[in-house]
XYZ file of N, CA and C in Angstrom:
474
model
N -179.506 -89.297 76.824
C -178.433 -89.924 76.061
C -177.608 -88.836 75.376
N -176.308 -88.705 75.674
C -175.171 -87.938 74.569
C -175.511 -88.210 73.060
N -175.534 -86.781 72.633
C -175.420 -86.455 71.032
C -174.671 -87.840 70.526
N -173.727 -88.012 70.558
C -173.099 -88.257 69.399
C -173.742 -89.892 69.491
N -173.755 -90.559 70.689
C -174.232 -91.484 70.983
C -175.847 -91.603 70.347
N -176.847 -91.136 70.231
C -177.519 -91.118 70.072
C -177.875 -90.954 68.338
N -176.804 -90.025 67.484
C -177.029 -89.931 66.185
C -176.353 -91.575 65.710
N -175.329 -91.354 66.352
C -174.548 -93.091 66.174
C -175.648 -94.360 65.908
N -176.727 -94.172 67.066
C -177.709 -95.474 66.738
C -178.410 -94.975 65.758
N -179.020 -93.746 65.722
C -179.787 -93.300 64.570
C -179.163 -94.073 63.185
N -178.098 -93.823 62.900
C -177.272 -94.267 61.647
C -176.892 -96.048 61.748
N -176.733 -96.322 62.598
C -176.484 -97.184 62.413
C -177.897 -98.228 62.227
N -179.116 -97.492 62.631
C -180.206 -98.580 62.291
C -180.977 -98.176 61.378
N -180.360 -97.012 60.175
C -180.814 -96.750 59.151
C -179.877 -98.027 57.853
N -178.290 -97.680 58.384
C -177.964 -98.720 57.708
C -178.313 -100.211 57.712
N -178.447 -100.593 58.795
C -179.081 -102.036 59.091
C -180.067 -101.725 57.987
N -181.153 -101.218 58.039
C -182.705 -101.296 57.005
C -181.384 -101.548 55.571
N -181.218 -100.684 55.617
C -180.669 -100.503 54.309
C -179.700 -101.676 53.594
N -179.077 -102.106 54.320
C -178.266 -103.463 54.328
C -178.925 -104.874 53.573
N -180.366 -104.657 54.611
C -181.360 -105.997 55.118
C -182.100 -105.826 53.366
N -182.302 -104.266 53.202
C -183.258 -104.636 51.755
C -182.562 -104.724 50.562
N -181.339 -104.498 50.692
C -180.487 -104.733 49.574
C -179.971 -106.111 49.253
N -179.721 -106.512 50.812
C -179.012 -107.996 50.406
C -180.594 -108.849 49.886
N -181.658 -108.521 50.352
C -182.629 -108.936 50.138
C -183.291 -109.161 48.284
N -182.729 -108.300 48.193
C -182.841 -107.946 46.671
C -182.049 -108.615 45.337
N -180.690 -108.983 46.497
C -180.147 -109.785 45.671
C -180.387 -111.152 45.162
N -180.775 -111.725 44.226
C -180.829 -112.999 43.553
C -179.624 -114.367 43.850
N -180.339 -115.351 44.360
C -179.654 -116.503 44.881
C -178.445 -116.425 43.599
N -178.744 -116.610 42.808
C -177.664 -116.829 41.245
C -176.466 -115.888 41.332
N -176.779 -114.670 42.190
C -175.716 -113.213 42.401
C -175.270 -113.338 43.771
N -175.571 -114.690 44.716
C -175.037 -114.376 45.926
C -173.677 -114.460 45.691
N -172.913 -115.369 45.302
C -171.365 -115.401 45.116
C -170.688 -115.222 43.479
N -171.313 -114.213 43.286
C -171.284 -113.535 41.970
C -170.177 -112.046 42.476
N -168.653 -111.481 41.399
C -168.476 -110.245 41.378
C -168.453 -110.086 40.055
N -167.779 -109.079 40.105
C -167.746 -108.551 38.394
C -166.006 -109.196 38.162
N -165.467 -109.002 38.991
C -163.297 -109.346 38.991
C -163.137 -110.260 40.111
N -162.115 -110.969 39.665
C -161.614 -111.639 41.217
C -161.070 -110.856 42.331
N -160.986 -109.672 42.258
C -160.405 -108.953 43.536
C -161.695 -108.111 44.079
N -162.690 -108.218 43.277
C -163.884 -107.849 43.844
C -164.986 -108.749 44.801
N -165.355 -108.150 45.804
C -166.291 -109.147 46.807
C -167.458 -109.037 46.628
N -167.878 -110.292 46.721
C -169.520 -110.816 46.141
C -170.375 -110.462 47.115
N -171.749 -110.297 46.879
C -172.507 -109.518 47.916
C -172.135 -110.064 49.269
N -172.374 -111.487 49.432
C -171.925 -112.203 50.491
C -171.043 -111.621 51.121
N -169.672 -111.731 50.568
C -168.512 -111.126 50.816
C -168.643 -109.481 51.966
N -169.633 -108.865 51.280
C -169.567 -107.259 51.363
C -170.163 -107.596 52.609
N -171.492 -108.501 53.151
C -172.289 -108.388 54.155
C -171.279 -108.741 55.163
N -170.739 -110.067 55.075
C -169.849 -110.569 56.072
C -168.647 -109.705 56.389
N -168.149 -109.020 55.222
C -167.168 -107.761 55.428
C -167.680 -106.858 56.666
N -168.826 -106.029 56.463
C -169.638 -105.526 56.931
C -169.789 -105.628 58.956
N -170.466 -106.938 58.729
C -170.546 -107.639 60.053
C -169.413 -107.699 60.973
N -168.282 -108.474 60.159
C -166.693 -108.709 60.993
C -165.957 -107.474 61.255
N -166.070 -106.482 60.450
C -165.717 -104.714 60.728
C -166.459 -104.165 61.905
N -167.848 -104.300 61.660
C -168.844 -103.725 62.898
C -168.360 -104.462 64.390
N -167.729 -105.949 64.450
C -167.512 -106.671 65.639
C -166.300 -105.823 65.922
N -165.098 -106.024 65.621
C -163.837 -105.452 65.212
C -163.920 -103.821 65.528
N -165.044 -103.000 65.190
C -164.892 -101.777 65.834
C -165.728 -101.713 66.993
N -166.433 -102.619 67.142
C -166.953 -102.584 69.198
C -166.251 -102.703 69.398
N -165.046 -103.858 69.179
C -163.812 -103.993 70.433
C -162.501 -102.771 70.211
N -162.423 -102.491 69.305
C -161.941 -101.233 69.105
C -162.152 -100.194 70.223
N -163.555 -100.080 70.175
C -164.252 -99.299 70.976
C -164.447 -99.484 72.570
N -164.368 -100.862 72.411
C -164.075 -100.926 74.143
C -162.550 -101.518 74.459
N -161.044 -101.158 73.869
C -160.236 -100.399 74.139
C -158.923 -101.633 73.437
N -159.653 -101.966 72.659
C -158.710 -103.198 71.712
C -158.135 -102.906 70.145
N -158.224 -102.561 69.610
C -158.154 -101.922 68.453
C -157.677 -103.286 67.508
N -157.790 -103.184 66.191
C -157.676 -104.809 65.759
C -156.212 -105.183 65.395
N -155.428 -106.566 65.437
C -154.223 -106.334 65.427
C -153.333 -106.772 64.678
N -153.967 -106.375 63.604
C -152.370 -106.278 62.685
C -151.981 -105.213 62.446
N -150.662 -105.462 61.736
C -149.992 -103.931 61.702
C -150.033 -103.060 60.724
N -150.912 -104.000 59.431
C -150.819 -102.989 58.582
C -151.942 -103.010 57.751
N -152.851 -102.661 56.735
C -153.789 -102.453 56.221
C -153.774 -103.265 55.364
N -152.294 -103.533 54.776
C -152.516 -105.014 53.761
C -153.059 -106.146 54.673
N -152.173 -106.562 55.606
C -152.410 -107.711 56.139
C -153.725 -107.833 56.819
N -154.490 -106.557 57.323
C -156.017 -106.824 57.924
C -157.020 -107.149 56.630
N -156.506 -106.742 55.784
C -157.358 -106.955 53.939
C -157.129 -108.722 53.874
N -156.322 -108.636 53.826
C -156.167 -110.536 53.564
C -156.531 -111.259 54.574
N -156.433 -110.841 55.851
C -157.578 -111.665 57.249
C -158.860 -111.228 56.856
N -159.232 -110.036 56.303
C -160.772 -110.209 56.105
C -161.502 -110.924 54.885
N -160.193 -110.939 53.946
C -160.807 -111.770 52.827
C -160.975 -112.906 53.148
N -159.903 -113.292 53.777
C -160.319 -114.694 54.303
C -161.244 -115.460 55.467
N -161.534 -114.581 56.104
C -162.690 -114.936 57.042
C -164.163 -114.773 56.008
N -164.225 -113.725 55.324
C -165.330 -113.826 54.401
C -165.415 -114.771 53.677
N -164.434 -115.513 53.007
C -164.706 -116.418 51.767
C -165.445 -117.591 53.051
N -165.770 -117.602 53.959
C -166.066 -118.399 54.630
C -167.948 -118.647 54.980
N -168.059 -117.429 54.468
C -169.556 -117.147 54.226
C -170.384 -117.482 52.995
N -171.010 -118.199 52.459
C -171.378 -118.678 51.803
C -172.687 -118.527 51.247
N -173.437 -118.345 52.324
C -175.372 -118.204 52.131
C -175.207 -117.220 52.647
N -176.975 -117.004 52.162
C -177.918 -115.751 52.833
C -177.468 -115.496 54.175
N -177.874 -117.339 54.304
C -178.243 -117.662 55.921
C -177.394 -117.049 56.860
N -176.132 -117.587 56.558
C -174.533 -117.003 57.134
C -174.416 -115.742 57.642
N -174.491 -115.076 56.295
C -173.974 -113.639 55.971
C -175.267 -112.778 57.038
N -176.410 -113.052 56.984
C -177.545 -112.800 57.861
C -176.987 -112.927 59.032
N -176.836 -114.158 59.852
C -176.897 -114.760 61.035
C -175.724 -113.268 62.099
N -174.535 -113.442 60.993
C -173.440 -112.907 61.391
C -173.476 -111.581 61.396
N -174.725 -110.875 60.454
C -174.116 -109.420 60.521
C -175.182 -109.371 61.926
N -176.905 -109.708 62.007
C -177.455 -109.805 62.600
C -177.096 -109.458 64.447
N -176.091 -110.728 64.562
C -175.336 -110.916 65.998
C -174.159 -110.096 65.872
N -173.358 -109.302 65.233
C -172.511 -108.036 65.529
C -173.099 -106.798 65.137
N -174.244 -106.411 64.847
C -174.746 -105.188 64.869
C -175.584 -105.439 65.973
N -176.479 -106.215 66.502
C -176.789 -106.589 67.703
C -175.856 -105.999 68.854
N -175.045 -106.289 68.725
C -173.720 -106.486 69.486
C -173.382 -104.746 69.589
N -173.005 -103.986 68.656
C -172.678 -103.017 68.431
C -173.667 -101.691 68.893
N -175.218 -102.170 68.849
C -176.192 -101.405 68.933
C -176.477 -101.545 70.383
N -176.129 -102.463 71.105
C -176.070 -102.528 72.759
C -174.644 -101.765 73.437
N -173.712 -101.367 72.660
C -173.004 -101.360 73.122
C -172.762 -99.307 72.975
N -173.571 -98.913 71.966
C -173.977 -97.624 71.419
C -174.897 -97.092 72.607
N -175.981 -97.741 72.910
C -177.133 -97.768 73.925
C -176.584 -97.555 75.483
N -175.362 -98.437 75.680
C -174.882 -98.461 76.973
C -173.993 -97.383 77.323
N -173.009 -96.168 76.055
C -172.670 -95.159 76.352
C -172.888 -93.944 77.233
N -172.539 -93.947 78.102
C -172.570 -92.859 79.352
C -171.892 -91.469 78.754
N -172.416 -90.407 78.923
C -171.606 -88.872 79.208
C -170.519 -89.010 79.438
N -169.810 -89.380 80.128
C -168.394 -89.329 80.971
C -167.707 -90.288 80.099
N -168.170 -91.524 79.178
C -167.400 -91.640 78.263
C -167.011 -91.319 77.378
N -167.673 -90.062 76.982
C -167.272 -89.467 75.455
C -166.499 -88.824 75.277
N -165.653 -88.703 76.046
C -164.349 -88.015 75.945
C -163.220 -88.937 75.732
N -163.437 -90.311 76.263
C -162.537 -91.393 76.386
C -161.773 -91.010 74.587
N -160.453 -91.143 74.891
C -159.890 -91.215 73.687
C -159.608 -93.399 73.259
N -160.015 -93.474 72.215
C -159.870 -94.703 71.496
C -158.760 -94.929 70.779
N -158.012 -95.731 71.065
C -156.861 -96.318 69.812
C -157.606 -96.960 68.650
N -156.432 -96.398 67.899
C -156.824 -96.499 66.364
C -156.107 -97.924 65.986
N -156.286 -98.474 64.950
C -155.566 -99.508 64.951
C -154.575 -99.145 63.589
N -153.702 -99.917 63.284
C -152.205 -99.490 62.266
C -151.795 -98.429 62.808
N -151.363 -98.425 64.130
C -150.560 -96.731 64.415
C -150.836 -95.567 63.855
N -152.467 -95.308 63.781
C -152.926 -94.062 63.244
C -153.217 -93.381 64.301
N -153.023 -93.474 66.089
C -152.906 -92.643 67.322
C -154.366 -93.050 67.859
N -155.103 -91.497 68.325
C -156.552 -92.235 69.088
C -157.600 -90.977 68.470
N -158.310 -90.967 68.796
C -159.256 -90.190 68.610
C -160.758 -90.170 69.770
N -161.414 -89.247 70.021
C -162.391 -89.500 71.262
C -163.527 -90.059 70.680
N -164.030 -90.802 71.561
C -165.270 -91.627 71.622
C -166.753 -91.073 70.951
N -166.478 -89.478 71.709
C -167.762 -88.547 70.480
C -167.433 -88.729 69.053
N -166.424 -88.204 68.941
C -165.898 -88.946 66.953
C -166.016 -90.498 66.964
N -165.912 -91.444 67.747
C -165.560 -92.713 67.263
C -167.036 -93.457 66.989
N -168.096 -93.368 67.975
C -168.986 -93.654 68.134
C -169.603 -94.068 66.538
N -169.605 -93.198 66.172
C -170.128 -93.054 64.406
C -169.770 -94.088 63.408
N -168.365 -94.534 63.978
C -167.369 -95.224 63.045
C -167.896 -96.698 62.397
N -168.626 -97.375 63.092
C -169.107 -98.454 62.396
C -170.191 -98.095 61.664
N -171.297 -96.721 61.601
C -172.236 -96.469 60.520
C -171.430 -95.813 59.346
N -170.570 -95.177 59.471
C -169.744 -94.771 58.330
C -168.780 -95.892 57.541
N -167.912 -96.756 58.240
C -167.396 -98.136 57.272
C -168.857 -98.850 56.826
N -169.720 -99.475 57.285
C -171.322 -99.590 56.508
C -171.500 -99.387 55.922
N -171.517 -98.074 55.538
C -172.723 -97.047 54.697
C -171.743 -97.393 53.468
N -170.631 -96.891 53.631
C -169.378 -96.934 52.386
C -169.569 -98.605 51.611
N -169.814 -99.629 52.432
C -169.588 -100.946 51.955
C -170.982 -101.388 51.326
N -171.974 -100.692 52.061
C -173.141 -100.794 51.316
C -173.732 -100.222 49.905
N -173.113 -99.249 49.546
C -172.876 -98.631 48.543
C -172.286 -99.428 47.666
N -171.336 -100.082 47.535
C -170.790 -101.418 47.067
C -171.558 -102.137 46.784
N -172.527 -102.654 47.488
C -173.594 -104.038 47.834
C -174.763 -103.486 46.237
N -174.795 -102.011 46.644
C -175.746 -101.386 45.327
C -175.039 -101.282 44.523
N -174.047 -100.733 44.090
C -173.165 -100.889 42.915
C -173.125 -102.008 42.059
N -172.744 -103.515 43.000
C -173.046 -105.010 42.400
C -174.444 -105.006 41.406
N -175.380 -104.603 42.026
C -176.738 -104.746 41.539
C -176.710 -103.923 40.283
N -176.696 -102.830 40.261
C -176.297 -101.997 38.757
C -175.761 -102.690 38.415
N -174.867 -103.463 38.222
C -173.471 -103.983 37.251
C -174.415 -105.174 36.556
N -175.365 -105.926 37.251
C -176.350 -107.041 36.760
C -177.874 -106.752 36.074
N -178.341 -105.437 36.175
C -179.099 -104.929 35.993
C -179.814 -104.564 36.666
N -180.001 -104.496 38.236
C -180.522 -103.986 39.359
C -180.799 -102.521 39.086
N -181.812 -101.747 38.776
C -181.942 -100.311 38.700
C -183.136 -99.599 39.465
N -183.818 -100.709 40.082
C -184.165 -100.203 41.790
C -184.065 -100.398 42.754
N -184.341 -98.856 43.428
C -183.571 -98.271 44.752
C -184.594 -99.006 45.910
């Protein structure tokens, strides 16, 4: 298996653990709990999470997502999230697009890693060895968030 392909799943099924024991941690009373209204509730962050990870497979296999601008993909994702509600949901969904994402990491060939990927908002392309990574790095960043919530309620273990 290619490097980059291979650190890609590494990371990406460290974040999964990491995801799974955090949301786990959170208290039914804090599922649709933020601190501001422009802030997203754990729920929010998982399903964020999930619909990004789907959104950069197809990215990745040669779709890139399509709106045109970073406001308007913010307000399609808020709004597909407010749609998540439970554990159950927010589970089911990240579950079946990291699924999704981790078969699709696995199925990377040599000869694709050069493939250059479109970016989406007219930010150009970049190659597949750099891109590969891209859904454990938006993760990791949103999960950090997911722990942040928990400090803000009194959560002070890791």
């Amino acid at each position: 298996m290619e490097q980059a392909a291979h650190l890609a799943i590494q990371d990406v099924h460290q974040l999964n653990g990491r995801l799974l024991r955090n949301l786990a941690k959170i208290p039914d009373d804090r599922l649709n709990w933020s601190p501001a209204p422009t802030a997203r509730t754990p729920l929010q962050l998982v399903a964020h999470c999930a619909f990004s990870l789907g959104f950069i497979h197809t990215m990745l296999n040669g779709t890139p997502y399509p709106a045109k601008t970073t406001a308007l993909a913010d307000a399609e994702f808020l709004e597909m999230e407010r749609e998540i509600t439970t554990r159950e949901q927010a589970l089911s969904l990240w579950e079946n697009r990291f699924h999704q994402y981790l078969s699709f990491l696995i199925s990377l060939q040599p000869d694709q890693m050069d493939t250059l990927v479109r970016l989406p908002f007219a930010m150009g392309e970049l190659p597949m060895h750099f891109m590969a990574g891209i859904g454990a790095v938006h993760t990791r960043e949103h999960v950090a968030q997911l722990e942040h919530l928990q400090t803000i309620y009194g959560d002070r273990e890791w």
